Short mmCIF file of C-alpha atoms in Angstrom, two decimals:
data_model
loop_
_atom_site.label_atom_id
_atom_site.label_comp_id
_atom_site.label_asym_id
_atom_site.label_seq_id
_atom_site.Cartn_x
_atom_site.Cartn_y
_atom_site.Cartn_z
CA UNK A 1 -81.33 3.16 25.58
CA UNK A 2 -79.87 6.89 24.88
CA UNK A 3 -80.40 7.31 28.72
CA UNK A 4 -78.54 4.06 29.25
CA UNK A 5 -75.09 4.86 27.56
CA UNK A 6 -75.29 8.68 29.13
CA UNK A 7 -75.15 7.24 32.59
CA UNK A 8 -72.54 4.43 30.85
CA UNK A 9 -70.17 7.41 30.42
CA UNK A 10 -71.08 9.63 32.96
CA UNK A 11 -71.41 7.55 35.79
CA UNK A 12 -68.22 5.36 35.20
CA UNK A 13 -64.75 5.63 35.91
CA UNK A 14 -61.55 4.54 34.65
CA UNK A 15 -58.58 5.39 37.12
CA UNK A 16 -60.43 7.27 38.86
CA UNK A 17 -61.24 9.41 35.68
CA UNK A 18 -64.83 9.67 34.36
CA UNK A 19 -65.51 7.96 30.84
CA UNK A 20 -66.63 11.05 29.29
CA UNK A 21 -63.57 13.10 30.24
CA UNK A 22 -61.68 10.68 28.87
CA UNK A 23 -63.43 10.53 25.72
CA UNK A 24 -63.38 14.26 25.40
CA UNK A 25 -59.70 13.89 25.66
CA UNK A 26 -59.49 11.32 23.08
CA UNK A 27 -61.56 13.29 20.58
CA UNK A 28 -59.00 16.35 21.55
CA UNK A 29 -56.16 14.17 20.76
CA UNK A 30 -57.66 12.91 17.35
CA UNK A 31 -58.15 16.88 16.41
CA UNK A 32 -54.69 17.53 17.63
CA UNK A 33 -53.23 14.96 15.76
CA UNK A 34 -55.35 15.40 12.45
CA UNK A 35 -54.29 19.44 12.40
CA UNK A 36 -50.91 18.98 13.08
CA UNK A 37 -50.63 16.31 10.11
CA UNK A 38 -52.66 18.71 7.87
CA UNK A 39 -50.21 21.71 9.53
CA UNK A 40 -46.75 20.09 7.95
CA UNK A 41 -49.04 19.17 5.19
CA UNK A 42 -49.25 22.75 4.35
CA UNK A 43 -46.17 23.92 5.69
CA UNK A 44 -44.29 21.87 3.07
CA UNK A 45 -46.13 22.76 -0.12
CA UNK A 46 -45.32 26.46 1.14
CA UNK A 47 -41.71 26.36 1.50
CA UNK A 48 -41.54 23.77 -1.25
CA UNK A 49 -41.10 27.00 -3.76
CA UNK A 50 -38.57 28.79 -1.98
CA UNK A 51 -35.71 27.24 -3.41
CA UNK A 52 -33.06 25.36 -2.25
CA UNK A 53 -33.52 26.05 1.39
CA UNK A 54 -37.39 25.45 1.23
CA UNK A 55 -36.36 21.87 -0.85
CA UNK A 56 -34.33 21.27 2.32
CA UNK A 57 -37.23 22.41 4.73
CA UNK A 58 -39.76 19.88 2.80
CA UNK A 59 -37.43 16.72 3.27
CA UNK A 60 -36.43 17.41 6.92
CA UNK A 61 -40.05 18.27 7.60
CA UNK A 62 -40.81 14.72 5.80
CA UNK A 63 -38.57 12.96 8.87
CA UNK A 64 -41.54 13.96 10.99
CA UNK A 65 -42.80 10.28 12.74
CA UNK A 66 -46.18 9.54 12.98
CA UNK A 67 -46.11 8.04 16.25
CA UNK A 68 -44.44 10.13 18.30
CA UNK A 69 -46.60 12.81 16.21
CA UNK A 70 -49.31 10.85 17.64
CA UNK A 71 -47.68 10.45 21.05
CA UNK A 72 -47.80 14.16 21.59
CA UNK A 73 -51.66 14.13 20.62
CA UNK A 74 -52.06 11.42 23.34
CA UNK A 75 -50.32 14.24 25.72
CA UNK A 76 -52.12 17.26 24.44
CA UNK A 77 -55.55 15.40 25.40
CA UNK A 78 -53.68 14.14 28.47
CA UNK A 79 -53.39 18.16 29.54
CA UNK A 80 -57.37 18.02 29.31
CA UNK A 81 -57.58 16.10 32.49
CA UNK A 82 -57.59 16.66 35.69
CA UNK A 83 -54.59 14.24 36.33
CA UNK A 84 -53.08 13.60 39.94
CA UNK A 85 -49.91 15.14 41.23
CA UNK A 86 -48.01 12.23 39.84
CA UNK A 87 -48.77 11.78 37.18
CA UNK A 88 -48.60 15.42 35.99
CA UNK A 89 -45.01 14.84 36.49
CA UNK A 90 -45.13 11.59 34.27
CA UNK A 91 -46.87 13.75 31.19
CA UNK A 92 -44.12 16.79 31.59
CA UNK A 93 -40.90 14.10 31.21
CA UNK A 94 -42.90 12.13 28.46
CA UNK A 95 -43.67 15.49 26.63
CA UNK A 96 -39.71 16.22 26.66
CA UNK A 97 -38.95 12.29 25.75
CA UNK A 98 -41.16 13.11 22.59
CA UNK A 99 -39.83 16.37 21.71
CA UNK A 100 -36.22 15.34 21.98
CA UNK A 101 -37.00 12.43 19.55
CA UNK A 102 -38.60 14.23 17.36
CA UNK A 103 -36.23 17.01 17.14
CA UNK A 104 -33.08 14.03 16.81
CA UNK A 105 -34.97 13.08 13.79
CA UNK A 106 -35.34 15.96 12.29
CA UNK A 107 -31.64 17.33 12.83
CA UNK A 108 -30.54 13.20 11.53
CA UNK A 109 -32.55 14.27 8.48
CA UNK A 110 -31.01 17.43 7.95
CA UNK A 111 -27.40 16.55 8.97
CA UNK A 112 -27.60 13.61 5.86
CA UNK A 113 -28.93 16.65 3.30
CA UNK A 114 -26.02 18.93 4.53
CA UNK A 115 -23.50 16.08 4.04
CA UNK A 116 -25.14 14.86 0.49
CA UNK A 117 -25.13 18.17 -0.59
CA UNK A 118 -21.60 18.98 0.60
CA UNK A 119 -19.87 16.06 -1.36
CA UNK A 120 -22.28 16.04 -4.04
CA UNK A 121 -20.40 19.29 -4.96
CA UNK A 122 -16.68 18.88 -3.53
CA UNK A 123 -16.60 15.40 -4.38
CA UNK A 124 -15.48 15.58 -8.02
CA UNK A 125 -13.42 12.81 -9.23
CA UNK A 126 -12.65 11.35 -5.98
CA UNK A 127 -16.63 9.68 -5.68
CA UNK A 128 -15.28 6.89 -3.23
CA UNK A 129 -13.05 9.08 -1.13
CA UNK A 130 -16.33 11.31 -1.09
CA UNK A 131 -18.62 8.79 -0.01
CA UNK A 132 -16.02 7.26 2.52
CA UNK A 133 -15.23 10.45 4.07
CA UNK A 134 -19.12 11.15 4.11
CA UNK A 135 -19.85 8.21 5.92
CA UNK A 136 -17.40 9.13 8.72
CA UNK A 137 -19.02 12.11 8.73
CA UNK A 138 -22.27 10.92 9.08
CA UNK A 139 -21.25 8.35 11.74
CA UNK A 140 -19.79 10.66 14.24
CA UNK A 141 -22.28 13.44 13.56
CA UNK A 142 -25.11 10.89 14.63
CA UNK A 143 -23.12 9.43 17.29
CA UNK A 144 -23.07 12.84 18.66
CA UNK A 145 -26.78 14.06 17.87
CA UNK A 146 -27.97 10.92 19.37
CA UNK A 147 -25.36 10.99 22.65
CA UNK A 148 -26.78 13.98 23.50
CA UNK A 149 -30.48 13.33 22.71
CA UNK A 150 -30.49 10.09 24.73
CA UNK A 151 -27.98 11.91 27.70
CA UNK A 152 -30.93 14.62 27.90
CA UNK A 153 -33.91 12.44 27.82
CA UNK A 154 -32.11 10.26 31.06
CA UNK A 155 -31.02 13.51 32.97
CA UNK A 156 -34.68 14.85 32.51
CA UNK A 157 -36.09 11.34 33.60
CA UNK A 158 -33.83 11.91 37.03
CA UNK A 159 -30.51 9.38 36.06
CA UNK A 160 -27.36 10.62 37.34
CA UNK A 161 -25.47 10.75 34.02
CA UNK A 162 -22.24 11.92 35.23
CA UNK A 163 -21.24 8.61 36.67
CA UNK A 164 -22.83 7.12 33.49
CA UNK A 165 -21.02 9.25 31.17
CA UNK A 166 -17.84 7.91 33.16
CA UNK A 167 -18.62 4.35 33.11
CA UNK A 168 -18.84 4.94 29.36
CA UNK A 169 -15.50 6.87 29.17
CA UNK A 170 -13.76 3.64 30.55
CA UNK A 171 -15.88 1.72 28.24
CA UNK A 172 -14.81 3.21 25.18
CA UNK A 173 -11.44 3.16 26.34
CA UNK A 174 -11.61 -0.66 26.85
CA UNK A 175 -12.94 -0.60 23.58
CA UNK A 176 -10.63 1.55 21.66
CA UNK A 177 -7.62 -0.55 23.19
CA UNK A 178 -9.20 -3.43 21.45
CA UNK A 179 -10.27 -2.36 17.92
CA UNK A 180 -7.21 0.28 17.45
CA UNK A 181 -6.20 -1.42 14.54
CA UNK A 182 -9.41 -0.69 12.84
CA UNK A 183 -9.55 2.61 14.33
CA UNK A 184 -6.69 3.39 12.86
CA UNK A 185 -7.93 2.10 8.97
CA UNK A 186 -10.92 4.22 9.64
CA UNK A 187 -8.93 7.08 10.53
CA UNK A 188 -6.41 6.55 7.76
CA UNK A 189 -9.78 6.58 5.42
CA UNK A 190 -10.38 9.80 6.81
CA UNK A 191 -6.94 10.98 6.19
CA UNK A 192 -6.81 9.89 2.37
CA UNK A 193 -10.38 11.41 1.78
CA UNK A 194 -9.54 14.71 2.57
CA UNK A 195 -5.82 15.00 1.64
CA UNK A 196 -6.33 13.41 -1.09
CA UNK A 197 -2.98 11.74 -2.24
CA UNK A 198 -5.02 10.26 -4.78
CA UNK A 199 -8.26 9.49 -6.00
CA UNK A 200 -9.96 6.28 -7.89
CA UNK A 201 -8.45 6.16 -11.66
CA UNK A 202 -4.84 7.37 -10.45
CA UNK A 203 -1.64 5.34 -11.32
CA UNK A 204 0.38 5.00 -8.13
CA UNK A 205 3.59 3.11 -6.70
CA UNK A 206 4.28 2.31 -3.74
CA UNK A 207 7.54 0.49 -3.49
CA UNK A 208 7.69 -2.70 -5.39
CA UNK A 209 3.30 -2.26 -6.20
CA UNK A 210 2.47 -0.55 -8.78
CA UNK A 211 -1.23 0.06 -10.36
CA UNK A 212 -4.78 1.92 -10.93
CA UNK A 213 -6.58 2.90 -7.83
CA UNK A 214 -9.89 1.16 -8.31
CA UNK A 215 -11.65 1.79 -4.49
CA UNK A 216 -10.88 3.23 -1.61
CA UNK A 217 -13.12 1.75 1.35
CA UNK A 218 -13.25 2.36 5.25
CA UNK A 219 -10.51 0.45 5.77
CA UNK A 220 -8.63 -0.77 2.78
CA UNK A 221 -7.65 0.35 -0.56
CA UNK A 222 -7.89 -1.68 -3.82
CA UNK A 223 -5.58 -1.65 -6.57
CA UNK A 224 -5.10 -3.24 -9.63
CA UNK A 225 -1.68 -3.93 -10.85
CA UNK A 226 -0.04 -4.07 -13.88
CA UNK A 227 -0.44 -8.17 -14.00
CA UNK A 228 -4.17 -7.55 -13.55
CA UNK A 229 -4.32 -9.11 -10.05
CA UNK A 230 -6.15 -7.10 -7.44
CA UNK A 231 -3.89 -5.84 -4.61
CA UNK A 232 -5.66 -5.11 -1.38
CA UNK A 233 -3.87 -2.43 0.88
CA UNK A 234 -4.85 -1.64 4.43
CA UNK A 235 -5.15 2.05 4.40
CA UNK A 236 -2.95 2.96 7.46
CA UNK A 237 -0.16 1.09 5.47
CA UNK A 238 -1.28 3.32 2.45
CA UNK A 239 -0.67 6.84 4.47
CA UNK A 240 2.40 5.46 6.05
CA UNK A 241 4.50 4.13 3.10
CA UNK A 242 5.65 6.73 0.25
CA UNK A 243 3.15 6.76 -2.79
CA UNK A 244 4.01 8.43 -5.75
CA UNK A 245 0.58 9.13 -8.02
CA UNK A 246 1.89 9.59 -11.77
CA UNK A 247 -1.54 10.14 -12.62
CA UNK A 248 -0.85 14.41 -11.93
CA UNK A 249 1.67 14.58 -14.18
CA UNK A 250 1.47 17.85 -16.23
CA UNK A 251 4.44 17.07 -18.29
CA UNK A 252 7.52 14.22 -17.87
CA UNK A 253 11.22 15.39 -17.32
CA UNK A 254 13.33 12.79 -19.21
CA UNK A 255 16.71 12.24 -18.35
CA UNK A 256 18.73 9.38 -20.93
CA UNK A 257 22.23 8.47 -20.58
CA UNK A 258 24.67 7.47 -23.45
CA UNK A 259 28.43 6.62 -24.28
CA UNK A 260 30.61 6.34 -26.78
CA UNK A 261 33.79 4.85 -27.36
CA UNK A 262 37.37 6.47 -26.70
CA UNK A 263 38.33 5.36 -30.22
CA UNK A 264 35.47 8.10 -31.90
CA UNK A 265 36.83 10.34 -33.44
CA UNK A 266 36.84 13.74 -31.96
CA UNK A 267 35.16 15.93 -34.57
CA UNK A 268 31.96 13.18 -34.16
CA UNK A 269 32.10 13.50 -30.39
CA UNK A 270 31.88 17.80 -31.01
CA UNK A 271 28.78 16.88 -33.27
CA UNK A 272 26.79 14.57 -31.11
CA UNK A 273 25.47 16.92 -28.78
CA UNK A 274 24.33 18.86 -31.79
CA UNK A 275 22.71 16.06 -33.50
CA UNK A 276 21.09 14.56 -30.32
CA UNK A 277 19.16 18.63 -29.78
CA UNK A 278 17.91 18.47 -33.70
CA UNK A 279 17.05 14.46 -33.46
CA UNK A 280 15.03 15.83 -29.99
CA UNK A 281 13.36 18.55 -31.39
CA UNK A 282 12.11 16.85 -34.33
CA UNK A 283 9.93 14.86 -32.42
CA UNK A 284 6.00 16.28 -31.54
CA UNK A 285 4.96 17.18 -27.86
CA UNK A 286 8.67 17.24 -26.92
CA UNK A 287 10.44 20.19 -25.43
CA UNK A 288 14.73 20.15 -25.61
CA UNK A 289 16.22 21.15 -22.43
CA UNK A 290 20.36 20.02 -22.86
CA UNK A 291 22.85 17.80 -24.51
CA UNK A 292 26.52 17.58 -22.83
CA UNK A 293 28.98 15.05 -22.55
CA UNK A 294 29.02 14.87 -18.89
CA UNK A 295 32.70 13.53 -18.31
CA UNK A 296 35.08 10.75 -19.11
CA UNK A 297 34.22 7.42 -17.28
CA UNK A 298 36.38 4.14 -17.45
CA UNK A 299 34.94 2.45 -20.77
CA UNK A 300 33.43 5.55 -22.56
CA UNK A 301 32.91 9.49 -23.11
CA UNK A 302 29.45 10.08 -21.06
CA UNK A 303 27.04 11.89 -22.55
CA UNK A 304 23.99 13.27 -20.29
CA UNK A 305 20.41 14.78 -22.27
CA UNK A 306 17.36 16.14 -21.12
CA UNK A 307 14.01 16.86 -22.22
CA UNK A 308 10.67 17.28 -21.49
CA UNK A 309 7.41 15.68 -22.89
CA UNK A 310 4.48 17.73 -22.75
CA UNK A 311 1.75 14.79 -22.30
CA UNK A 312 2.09 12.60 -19.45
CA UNK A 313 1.37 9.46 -21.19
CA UNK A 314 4.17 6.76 -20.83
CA UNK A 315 3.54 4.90 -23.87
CA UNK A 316 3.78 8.26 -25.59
CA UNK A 317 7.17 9.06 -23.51
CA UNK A 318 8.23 5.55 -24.82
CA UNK A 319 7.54 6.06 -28.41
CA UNK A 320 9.08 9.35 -28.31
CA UNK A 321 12.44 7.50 -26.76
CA UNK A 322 12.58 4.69 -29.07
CA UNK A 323 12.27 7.25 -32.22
CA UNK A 324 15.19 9.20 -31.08
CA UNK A 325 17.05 5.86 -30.17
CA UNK A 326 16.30 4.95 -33.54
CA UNK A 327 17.70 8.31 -35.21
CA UNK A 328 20.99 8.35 -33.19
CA UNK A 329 21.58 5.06 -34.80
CA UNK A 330 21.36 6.41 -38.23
CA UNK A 331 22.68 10.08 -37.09
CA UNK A 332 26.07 8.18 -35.82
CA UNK A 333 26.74 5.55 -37.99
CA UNK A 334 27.01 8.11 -40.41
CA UNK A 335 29.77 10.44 -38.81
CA UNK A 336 31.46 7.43 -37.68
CA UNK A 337 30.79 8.10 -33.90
CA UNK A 338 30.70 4.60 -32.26
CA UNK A 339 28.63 3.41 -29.06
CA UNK A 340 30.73 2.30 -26.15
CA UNK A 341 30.27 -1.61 -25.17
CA UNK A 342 31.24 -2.70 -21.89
CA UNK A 343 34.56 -4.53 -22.32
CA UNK A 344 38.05 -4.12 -21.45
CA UNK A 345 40.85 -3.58 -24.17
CA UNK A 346 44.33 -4.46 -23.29
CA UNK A 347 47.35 -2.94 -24.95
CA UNK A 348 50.27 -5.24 -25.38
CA UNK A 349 52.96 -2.66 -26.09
CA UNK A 350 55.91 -5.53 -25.91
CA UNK A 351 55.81 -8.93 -24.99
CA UNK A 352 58.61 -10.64 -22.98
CA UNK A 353 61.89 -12.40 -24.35
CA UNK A 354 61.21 -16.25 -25.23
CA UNK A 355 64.09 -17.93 -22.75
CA UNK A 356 65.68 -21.13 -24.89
CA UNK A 357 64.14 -24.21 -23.66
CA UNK A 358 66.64 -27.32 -22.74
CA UNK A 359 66.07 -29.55 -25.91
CA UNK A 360 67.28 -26.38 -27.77
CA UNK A 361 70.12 -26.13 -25.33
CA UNK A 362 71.43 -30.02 -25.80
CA UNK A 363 70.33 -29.88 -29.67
CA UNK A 364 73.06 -26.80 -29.97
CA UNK A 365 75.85 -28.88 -27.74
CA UNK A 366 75.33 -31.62 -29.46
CA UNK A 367 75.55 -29.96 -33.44
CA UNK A 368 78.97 -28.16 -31.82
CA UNK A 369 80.90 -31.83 -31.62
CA UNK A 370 79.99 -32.78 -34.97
#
């Protein structure tokens, strides 16, 4: 029986290869494959407590694929035997195919940590702008890891990539002609992530639109107006139109006009300037800058104030405004200073002589004869 399955192996061939050399290079490649496991095994609960670095070491080292793992086991017993000319040529190209792969994966895995650690800490309050600009990132760093993995593994397998790489620079001209509308969303995305004009939360206009920045996406923006409806911006139109974000302000410059009426007295027009700095000053988080009477317009004495509030709420700013509108009321109905309405007064200084009409004419005749 024994005797049997020894001449089974050793007297049979497969490709011209005995059975037993074959199954010596199977039982290599199971060894090879079992240490290697057990290898990153071991390497990672090593560098697990080196720190940060060794955290990052243990996760790329964790992108390590089984089968192509396995693949290079395959090879490794492969080596073993006594192959022909051929196919020794085969093995080498297969063993780079393998190692490119598995070196792709690994730099894939550690180009995502890099990134998630990047914006995980430079992100901040812009989260969406950090996760759009991140997956750009991503998406043209893999595009470009894997462009050059596959260009390597076809050059080493004997293509002529240079007219390939040519046929795919006409390509992706073809196709950038078509999708440069997109292109240009995506790279307005870009733009907006890493300027920053404004992040998710701000309060922005944009010529008649006004409202909070709720997402900014690949290739549109999302904002909710004042209404409540949801406006939906594309984000080239975004970058291209002027946006003012009121959500920096440090503190609001106000600038309110009055007037009051030619016929105020001119001790009350001395005094309002005065009154309007004590009325401002009075009020909390505010900050006087001037009170003039700017000039003399054509239905009232101008008056021009300034000041700053030191929050930059607006309902704040408003309630601030209506308190002092409310105290100039009092302030000048009291000093008899009067607010300038927009009408026109007419001075009649003489009106014309009344010419006798011709009933008054005969009636005079008439009384004459008798």
């Amino acid at each position: 029986m024994y005797e049997r399955i020894i001449d089974l192996i050793t007297g049979n061939t497969v490709f011209g290869i005995s059975v037993l050399n074959l199954l010596l290079a199977l039982g290599v490649a199971a060894i090879t494959f079992t240490v290697s496991r057990a290898a990153i095994g071991f390497m990672q609960r090593r560098v697990s407590a080196v720190g940060s670095v060794g955290q990052v070491l243990v996760k790329v080292l964790a992108g390590t694929s089984n089968l192509l793992l396995l693949l290079a086991s395959l090879l490794v017993g492969l080596g073993m035997l006594d192959l022909p000319e051929r196919w020794l040529t085969r093995v080498s190209s297969l063993w780079f195919v393998v190692a490119a792969l598995q070196i792709g994966l690994w730099l894939n895995r550690a180009i995502a940590l890099g990134l998630v650690h990047y914006f995980s800490r430079h992100g901040g309050q812009g989260l969406y702008q950090g996760s759009a600009l991140a997956t750009l990132s991503a998406w043209g760093a893999r595009v470009l890891l894997w462009s050059v993995v596959v260009l390597a593994m076809l050059s080493n397998l004997g293509v002529n990539i240079t007219a390939f790489v040519a046929s795919l620079g006409v390509g992706g001209i073809a196709v950038a002609l078509a999708v440069q509308n997109i292109l240009g969303d995506l790279f307005a995305s870009l733009s907006i992530a890493v300027d920053k004009p404004f992040e998710v939360g701000d309060f922005i206009v944009i010529g008649p639109l006004a409202g909070t920045v709720e997402h900014v996406g690949l290739k549109t923006t999302r904002i909710r107006s004042l209404g409540g409806e949801q406006i939906v911006m594309a984000n080239a139109s975004m970058i291209s139109s002027t946006i003012q974000n009121y959500k920096r302000l440090q503190e609001r410059r106000i600038v309110f006009e009055f007037g009051l009426s030619y016929d105020t007295p001119t001790e009350a027009v001395k005094k309002a300037p005065v009154i309007v700095e004590e009325i401002i000053k009075s009020q909390d988080q505010v900050r006087f800058d001037r009170a003039h009477l700017r000039g003399f317009g054509k239905e009232a004495l101008e008056f021009e104030c300034v000041y700053i509030v030191q929050d930059p709420g607006y309902n704040l700013y408003m309630d601030i405004q209506q308190a002092i509108n409310f105290r100039l009321l009092e302030c000048f109905s009291r000093i008899g200073a009067r607010f300038a309405l927009p009408v026109r007064s007419i001075k009649v200084t003489a009106l014309p002589e009344q010419a006798d009409t011709p009933v008054q004419q005969r009636g005079s005749h008439g009384y004459g004869r008798g």
